[in-house]
mmCIF file of C-alpha atoms and ligand atoms in Angstrom:
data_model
loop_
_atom_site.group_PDB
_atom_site.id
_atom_site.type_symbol
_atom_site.label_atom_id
_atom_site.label_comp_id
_atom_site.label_asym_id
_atom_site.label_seq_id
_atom_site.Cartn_x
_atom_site.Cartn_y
_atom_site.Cartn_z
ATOM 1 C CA UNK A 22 49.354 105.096 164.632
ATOM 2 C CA UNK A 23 49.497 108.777 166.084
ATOM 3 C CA UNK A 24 47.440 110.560 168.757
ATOM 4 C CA UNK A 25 47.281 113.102 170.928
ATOM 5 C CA UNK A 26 45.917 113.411 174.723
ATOM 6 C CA UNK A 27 45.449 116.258 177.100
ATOM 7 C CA UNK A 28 44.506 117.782 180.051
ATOM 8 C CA UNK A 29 41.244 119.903 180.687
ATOM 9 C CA UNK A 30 38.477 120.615 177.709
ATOM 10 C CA UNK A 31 40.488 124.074 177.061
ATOM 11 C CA UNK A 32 43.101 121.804 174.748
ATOM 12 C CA UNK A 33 40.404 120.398 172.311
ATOM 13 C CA UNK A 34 41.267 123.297 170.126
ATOM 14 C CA UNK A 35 45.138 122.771 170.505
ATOM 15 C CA UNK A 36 45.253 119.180 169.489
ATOM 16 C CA UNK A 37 43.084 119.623 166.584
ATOM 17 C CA UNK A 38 45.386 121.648 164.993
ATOM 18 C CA UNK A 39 48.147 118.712 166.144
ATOM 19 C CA UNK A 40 46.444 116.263 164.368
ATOM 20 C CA UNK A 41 46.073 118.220 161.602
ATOM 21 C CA UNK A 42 50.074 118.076 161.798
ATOM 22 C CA UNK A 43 50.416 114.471 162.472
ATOM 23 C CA UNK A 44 48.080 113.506 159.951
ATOM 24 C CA UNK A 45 50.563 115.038 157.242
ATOM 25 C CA UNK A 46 53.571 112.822 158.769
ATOM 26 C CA UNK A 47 53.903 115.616 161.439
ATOM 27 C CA UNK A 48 56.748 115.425 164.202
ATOM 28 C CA UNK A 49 55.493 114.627 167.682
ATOM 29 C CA UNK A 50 57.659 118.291 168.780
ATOM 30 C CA UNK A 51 56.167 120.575 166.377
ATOM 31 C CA UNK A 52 52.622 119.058 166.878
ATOM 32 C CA UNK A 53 52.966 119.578 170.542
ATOM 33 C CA UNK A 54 54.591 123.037 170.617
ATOM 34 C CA UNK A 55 51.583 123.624 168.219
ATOM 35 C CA UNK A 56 48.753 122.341 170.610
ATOM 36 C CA UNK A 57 50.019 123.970 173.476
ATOM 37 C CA UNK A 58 50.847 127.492 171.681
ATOM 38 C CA UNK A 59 47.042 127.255 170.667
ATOM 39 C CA UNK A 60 46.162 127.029 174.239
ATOM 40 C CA UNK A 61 48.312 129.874 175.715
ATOM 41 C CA UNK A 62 47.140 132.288 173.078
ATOM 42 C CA UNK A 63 43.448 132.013 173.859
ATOM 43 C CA UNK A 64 43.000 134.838 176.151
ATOM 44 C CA UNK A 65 39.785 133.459 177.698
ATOM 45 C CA UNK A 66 41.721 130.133 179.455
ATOM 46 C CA UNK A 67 42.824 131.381 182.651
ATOM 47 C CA UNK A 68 45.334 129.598 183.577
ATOM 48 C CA UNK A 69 47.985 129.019 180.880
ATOM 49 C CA UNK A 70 49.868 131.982 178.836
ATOM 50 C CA UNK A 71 47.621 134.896 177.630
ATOM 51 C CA UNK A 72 45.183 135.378 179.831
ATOM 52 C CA UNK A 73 46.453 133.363 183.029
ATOM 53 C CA UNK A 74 45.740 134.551 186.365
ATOM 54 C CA UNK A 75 48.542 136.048 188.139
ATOM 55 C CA UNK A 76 50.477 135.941 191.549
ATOM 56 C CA UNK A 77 49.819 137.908 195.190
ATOM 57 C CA UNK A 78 51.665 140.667 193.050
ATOM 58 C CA UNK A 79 49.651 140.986 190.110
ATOM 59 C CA UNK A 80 52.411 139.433 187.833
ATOM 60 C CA UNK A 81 51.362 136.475 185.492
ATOM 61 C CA UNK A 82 54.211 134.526 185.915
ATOM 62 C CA UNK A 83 54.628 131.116 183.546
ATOM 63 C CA UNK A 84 55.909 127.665 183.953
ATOM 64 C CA UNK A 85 56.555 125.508 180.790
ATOM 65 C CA UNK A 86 58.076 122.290 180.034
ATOM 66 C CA UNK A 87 59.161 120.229 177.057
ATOM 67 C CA UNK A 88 60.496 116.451 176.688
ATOM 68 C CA UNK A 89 61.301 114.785 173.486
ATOM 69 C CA UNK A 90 60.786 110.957 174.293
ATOM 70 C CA UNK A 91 63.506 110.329 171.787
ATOM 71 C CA UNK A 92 66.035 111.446 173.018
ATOM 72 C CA UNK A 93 64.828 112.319 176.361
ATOM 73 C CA UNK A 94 65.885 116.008 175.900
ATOM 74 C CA UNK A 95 64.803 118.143 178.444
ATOM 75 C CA UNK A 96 63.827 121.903 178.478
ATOM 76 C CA UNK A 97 61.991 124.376 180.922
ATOM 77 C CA UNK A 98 60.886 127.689 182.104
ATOM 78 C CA UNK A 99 60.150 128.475 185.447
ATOM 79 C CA UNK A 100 58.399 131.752 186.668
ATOM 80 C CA UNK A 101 59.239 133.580 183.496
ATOM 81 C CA UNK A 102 57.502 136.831 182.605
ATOM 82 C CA UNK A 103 56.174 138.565 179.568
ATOM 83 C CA UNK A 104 56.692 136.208 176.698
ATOM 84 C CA UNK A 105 54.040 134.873 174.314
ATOM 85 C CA UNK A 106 54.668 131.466 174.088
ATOM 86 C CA UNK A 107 56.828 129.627 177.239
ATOM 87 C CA UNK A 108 56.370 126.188 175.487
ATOM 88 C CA UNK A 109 58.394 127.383 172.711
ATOM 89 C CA UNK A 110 61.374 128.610 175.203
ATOM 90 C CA UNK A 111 61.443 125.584 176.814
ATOM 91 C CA UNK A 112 61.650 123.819 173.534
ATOM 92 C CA UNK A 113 64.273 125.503 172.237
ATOM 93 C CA UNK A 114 66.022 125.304 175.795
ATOM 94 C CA UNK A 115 65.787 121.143 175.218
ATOM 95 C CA UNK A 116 68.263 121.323 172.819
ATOM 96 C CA UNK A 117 70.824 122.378 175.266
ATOM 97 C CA UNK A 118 73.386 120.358 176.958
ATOM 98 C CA UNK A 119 73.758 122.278 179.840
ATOM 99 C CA UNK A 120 71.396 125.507 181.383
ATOM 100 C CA UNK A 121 68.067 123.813 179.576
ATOM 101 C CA UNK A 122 65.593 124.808 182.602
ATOM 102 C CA UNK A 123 66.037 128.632 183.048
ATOM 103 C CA UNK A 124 63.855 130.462 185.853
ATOM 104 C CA UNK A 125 62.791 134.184 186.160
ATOM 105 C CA UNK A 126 65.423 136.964 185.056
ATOM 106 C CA UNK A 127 67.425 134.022 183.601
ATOM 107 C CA UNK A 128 64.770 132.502 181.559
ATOM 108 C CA UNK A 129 63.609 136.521 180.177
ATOM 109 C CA UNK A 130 67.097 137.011 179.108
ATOM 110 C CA UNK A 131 67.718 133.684 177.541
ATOM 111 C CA UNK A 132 63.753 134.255 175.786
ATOM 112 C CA UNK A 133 64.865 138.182 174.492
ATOM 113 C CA UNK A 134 68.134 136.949 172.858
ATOM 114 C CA UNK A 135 66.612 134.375 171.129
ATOM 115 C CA UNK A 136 64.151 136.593 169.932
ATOM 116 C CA UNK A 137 61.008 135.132 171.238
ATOM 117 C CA UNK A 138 58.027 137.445 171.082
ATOM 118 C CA UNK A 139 57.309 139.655 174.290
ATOM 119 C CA UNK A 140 53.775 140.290 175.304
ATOM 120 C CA UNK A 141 51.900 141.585 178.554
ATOM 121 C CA UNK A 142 50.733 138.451 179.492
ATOM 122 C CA UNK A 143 48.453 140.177 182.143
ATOM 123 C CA UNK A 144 44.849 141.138 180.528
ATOM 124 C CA UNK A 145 41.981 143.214 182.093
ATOM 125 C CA UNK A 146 39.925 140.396 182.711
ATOM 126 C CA UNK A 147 42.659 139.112 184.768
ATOM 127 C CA UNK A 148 43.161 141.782 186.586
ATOM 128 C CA UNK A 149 40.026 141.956 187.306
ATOM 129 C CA UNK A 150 39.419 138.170 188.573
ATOM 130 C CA UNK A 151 42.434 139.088 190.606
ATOM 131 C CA UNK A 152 40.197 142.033 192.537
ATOM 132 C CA UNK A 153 37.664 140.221 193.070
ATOM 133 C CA UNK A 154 39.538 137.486 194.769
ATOM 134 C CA UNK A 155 41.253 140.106 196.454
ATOM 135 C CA UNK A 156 37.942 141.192 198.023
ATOM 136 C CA UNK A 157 36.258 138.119 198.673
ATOM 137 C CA UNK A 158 39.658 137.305 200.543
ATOM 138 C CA UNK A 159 38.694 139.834 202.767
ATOM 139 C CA UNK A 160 35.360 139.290 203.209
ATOM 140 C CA UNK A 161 35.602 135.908 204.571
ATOM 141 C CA UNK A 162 39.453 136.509 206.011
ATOM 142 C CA UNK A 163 38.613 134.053 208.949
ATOM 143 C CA UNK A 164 36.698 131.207 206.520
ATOM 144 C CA UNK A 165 38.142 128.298 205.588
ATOM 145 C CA UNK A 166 35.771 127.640 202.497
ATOM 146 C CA UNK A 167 37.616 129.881 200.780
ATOM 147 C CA UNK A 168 40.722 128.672 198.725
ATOM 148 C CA UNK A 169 42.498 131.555 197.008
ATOM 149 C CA UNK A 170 44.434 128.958 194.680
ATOM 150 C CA UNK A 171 41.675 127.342 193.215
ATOM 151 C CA UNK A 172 40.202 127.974 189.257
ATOM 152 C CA UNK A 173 44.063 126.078 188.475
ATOM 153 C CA UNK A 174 43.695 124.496 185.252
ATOM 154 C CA UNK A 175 47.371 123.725 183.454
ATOM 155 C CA UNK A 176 47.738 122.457 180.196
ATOM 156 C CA UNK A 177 49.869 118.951 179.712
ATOM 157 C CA UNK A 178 49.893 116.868 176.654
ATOM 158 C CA UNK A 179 51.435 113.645 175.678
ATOM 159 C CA UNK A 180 51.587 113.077 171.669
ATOM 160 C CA UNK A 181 52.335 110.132 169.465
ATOM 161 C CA UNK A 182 53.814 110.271 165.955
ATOM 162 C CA UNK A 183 53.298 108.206 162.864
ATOM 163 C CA UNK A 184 56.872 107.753 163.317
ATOM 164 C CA UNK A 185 57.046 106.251 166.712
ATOM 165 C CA UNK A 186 58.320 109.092 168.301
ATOM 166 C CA UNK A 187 56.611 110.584 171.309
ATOM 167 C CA UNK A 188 56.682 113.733 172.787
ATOM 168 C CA UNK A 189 55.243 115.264 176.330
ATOM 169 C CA UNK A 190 54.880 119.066 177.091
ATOM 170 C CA UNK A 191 53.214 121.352 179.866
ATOM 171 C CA UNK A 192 52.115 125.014 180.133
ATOM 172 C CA UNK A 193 50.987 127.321 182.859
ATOM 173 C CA UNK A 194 50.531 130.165 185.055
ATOM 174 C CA UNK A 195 50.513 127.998 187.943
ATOM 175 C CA UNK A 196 47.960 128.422 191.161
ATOM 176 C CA UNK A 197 46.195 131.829 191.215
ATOM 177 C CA UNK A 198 47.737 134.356 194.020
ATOM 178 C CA UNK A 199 50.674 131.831 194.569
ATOM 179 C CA UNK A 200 53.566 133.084 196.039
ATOM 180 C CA UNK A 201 56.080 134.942 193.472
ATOM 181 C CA UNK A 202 58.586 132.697 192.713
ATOM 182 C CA UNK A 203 56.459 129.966 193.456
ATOM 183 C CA UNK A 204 56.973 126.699 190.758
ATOM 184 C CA UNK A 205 54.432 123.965 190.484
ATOM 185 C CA UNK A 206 55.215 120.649 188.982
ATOM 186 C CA UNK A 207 54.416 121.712 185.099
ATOM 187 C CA UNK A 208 58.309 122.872 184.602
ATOM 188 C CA UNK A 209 59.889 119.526 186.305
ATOM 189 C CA UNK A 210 60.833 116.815 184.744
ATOM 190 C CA UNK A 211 58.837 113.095 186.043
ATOM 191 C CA UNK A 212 56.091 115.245 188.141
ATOM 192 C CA UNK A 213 54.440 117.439 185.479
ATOM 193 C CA UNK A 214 55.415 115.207 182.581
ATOM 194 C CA UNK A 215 57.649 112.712 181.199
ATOM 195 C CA UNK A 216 57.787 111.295 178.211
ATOM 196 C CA UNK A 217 59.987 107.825 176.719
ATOM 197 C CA UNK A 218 58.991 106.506 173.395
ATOM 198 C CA UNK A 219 60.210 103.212 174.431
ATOM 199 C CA UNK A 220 57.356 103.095 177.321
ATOM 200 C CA UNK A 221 54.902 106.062 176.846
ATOM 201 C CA UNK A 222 54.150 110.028 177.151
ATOM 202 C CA UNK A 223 52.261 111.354 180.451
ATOM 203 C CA UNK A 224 51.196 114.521 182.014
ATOM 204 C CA UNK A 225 49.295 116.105 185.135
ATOM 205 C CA UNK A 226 47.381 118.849 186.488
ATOM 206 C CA UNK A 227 46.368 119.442 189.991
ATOM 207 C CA UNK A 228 48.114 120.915 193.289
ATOM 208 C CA UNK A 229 52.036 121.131 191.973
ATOM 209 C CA UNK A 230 53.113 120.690 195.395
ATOM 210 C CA UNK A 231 51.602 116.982 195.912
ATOM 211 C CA UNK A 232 52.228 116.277 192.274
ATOM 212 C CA UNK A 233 55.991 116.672 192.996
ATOM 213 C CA UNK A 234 55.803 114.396 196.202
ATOM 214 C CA UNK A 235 54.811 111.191 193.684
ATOM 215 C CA UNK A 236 57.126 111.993 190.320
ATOM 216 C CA UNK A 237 53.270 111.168 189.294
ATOM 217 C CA UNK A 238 54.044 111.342 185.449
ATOM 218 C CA UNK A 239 57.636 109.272 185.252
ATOM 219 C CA UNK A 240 55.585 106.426 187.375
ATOM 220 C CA UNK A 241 52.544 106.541 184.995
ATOM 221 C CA UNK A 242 55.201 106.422 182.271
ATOM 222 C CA UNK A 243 57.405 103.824 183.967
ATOM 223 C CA UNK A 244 54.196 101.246 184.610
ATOM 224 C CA UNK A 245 53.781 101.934 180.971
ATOM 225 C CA UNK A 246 56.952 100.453 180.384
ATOM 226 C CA UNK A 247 56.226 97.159 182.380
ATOM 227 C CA UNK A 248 53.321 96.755 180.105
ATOM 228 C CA UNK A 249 50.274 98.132 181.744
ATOM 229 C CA UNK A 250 47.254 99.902 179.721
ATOM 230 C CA UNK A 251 47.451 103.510 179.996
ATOM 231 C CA UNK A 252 44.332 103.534 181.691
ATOM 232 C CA UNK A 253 45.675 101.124 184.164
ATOM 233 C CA UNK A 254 48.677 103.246 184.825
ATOM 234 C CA UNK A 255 47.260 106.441 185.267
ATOM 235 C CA UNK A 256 44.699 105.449 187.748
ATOM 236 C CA UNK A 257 47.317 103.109 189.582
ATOM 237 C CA UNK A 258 49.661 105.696 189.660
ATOM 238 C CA UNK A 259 47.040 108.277 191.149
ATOM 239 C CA UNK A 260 45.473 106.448 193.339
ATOM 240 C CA UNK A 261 48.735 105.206 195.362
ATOM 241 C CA UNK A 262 50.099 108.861 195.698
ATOM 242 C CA UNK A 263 46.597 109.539 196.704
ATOM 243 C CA UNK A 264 46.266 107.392 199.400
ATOM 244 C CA UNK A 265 49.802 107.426 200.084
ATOM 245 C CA UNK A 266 49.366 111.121 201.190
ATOM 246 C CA UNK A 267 45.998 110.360 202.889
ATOM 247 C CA UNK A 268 47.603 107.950 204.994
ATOM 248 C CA UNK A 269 50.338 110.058 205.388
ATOM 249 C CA UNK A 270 49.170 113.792 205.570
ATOM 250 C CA UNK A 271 45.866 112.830 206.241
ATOM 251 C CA UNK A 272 44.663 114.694 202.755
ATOM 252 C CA UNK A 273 45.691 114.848 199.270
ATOM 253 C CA UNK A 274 45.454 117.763 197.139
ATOM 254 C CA UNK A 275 43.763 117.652 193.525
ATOM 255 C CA UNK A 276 45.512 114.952 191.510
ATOM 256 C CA UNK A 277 44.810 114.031 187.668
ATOM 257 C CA UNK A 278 46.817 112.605 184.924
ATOM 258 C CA UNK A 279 46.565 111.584 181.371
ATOM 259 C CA UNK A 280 49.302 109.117 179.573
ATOM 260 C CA UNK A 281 49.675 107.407 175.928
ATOM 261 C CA UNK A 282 51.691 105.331 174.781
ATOM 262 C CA UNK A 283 53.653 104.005 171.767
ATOM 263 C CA UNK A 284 51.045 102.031 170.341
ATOM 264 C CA UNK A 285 48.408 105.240 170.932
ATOM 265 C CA UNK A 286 46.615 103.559 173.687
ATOM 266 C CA UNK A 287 45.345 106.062 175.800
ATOM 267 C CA UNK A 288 44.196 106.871 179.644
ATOM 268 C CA UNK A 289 43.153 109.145 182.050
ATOM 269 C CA UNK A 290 42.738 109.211 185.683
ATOM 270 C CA UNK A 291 41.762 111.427 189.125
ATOM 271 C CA UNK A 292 41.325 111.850 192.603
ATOM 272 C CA UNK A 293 38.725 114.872 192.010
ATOM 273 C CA UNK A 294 35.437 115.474 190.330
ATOM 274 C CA UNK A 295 34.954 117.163 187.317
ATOM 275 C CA UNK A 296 37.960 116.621 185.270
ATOM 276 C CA UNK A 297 38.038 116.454 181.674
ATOM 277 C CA UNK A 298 40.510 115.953 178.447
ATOM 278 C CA UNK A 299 40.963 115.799 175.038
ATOM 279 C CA UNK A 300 42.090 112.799 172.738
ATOM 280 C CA UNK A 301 42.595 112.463 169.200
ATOM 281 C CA UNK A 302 44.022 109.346 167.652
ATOM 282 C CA UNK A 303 44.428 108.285 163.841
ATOM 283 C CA UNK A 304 40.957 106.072 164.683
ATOM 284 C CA UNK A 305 39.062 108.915 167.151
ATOM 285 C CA UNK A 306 38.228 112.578 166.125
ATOM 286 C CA UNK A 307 39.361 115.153 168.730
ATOM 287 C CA UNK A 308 36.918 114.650 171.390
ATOM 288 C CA UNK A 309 36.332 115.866 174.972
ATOM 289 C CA UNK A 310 35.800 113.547 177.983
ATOM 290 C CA UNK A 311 34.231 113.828 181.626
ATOM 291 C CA UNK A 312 35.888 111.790 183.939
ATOM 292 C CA UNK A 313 33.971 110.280 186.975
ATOM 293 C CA UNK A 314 35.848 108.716 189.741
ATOM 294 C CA UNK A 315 34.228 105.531 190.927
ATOM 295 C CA UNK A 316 34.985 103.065 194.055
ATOM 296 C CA UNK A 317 37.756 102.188 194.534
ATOM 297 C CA UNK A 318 39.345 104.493 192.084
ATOM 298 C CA UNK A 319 38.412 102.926 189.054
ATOM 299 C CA UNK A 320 37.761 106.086 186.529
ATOM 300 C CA UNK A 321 35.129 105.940 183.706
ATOM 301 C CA UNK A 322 34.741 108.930 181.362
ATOM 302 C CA UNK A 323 32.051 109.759 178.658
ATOM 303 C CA UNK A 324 32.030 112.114 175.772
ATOM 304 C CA UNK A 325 31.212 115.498 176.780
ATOM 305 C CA UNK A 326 27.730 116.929 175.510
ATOM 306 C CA UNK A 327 26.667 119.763 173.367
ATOM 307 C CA UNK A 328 25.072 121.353 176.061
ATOM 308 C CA UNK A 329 28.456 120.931 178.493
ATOM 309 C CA UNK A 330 30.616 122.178 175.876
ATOM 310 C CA UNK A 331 28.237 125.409 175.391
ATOM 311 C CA UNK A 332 28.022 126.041 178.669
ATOM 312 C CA UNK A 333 31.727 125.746 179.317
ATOM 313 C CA UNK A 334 32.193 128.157 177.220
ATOM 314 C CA UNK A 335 29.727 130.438 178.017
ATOM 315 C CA UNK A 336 30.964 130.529 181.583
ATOM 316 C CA UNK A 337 34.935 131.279 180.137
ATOM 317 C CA UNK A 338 33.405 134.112 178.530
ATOM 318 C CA UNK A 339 30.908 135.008 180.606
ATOM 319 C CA UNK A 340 31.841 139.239 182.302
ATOM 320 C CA UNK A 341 33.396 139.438 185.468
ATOM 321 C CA UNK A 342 31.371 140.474 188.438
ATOM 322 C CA UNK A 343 33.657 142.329 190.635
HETATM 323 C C1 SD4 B 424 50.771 123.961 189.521
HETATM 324 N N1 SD4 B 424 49.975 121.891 188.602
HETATM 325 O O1 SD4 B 424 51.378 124.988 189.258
HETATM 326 C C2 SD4 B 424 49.938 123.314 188.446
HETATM 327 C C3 SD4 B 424 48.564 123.871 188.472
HETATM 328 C C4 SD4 B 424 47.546 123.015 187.832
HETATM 329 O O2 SD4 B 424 45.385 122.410 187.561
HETATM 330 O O3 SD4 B 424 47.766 122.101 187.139
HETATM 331 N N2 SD4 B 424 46.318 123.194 188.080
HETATM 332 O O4 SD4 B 424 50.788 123.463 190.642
#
């Protein structure tokens, strides 16, 4: 068996071209790096490589994560600037024993040695999403409606190989007008993904900052291991650091996660509305799911339509009214 799950419609496109991998005997790594590179080229996605909206400066600035479940080789980027593909750094950074998560400067240096291709990551269409947040900012300075971080949509994927061996990687520009320097969870290791090919592959999207409070992915992955469905340990694992920071905080930011695991069982879970992934399994062409949150957490999903997938699109592409 081999699969492939995802985060947000925008990967449909990136694990099609996986399975196209794994169906050949592909390696869980390559199909990955593949899926995701697919995803941070496409310069309409705003929130993962080309394309992705930038900080309060104006600088598109990337986080990027890779985990071989084999071997449990880790590698990241954090805040790095200018470079085509950060999944690929942070891939080639796993193989280190030592200095395998790199941030900023670091990370550009490390990226230009190794000759990884440079790019202006920062197009006009992100620029000019980034003016008009700038002014509605100070339209409605005093209102609370208006969050200047949301439109967040980061790219994780978990992938099985006909092998056995699993895989889990993350891209992203991280929250829109965040703080420079700012990292989310995508770059670290048990929040934004994990993956053991003993137990299972997971990743998640949402606010980075509550993400990191419940090592969300390593407990998806480690429930996994005990023997729970997929399905069962994404939405357990969501809804206790969900309610957890409810009871806590007294709110929880956005919180989604999807997991697979060595047998290509698949789930998918969140505390928001209007999530969606992508899956693609030796048994299921790549396909797109809505997931809807019902009582007490319980999360059903059905295949997104023609018209949804259209119309998703259409808005992507849709100009810019400043
Ligand atoms: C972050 N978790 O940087 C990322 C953003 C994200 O959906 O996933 N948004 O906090």
């Amino acid at each position: 068996m081999w699969g492939m799950i995802a985060t947000w419609r925008m990967a449909v496109e990136g694990i099609t071209r996986g399975a196209e991998m794994l169906k050949e005997s592909g390696d869980a790594g390559d199909a990955i790096e593949a899926a995701i590179r697919q995803v941070e080229d496409f310069p309409y996605y705003k929130s993962v490589g080309y394309g992705g909206l930038p900080n309060e400066e104006m600088e598109v600035e990337m986080d990027a994560a890779y985990m071989d479940g084999s071997t449990l080789d880790i590698g990241a980027v954090a805040a790095i600037r200018d470079f085509a593909n950060p999944v690929s750094i942070a891939r080639r950074l796993s193989r280190e024993k030592v200095n395998s998560m790199l941030v900023a400067e670091g990370a550009e240096k490390f990226a230009h040695k190794e000759g990884f291709e440079r790019k202006n990551m920062l197009t006009d269409r992100a620029k000019a999403h980034y003016r008009k947040r700038v002014k509605e900012m100070a339209a409605q300075a005093a209102a609370e409606e208006l969050k200047p971080y949301s439109g967040h949509d980061t790219v994780g994927m978990a992938c099985l190989d006909g092998m056995g061996k699993m895989a889990a990687a993350t891209s992203t520009s991280g929250l829109f007008m965040k703080k420079k320097g700012r990292v989310g969870d995508s770059p670290i290791s048990g929040s934004g993904f994990y993956a053991d090919s003993r137990k299972g592959a997971a990743s998640a999207t949402g606010l980075g900052e509550d993400l990191m409070k419940g090592c969300i992915s390593y407990e998806a992955v480690r429930l996994m291991g005990e023997g729970i469905h997929p399905q069962e340990a994404c939405e357990t694992a969501v809804n206790r650091l969900d309610r957890e920071l409810r009871e806590r905080r007294g709110e929880a930011g956005d919180i989604s996660i999807i997991a697979m695991n060595p047998k290509g069982e698949w789930g998918a879970a969140t505390n928001i509305e209007g999530f969606s992934f992508a899956v693609v399994t030796e048994e299921l062409e790549p396909t797109v799911y809505l997931v809807t949150r019902e009582e007490k957490g319980r999360c059903t999903y059905e295949k997104a339509s023609e018209e949804w997938m259209e119309h998703y699109m259409k808005t992507r592409m849709a100009p810019i009214e400043e």
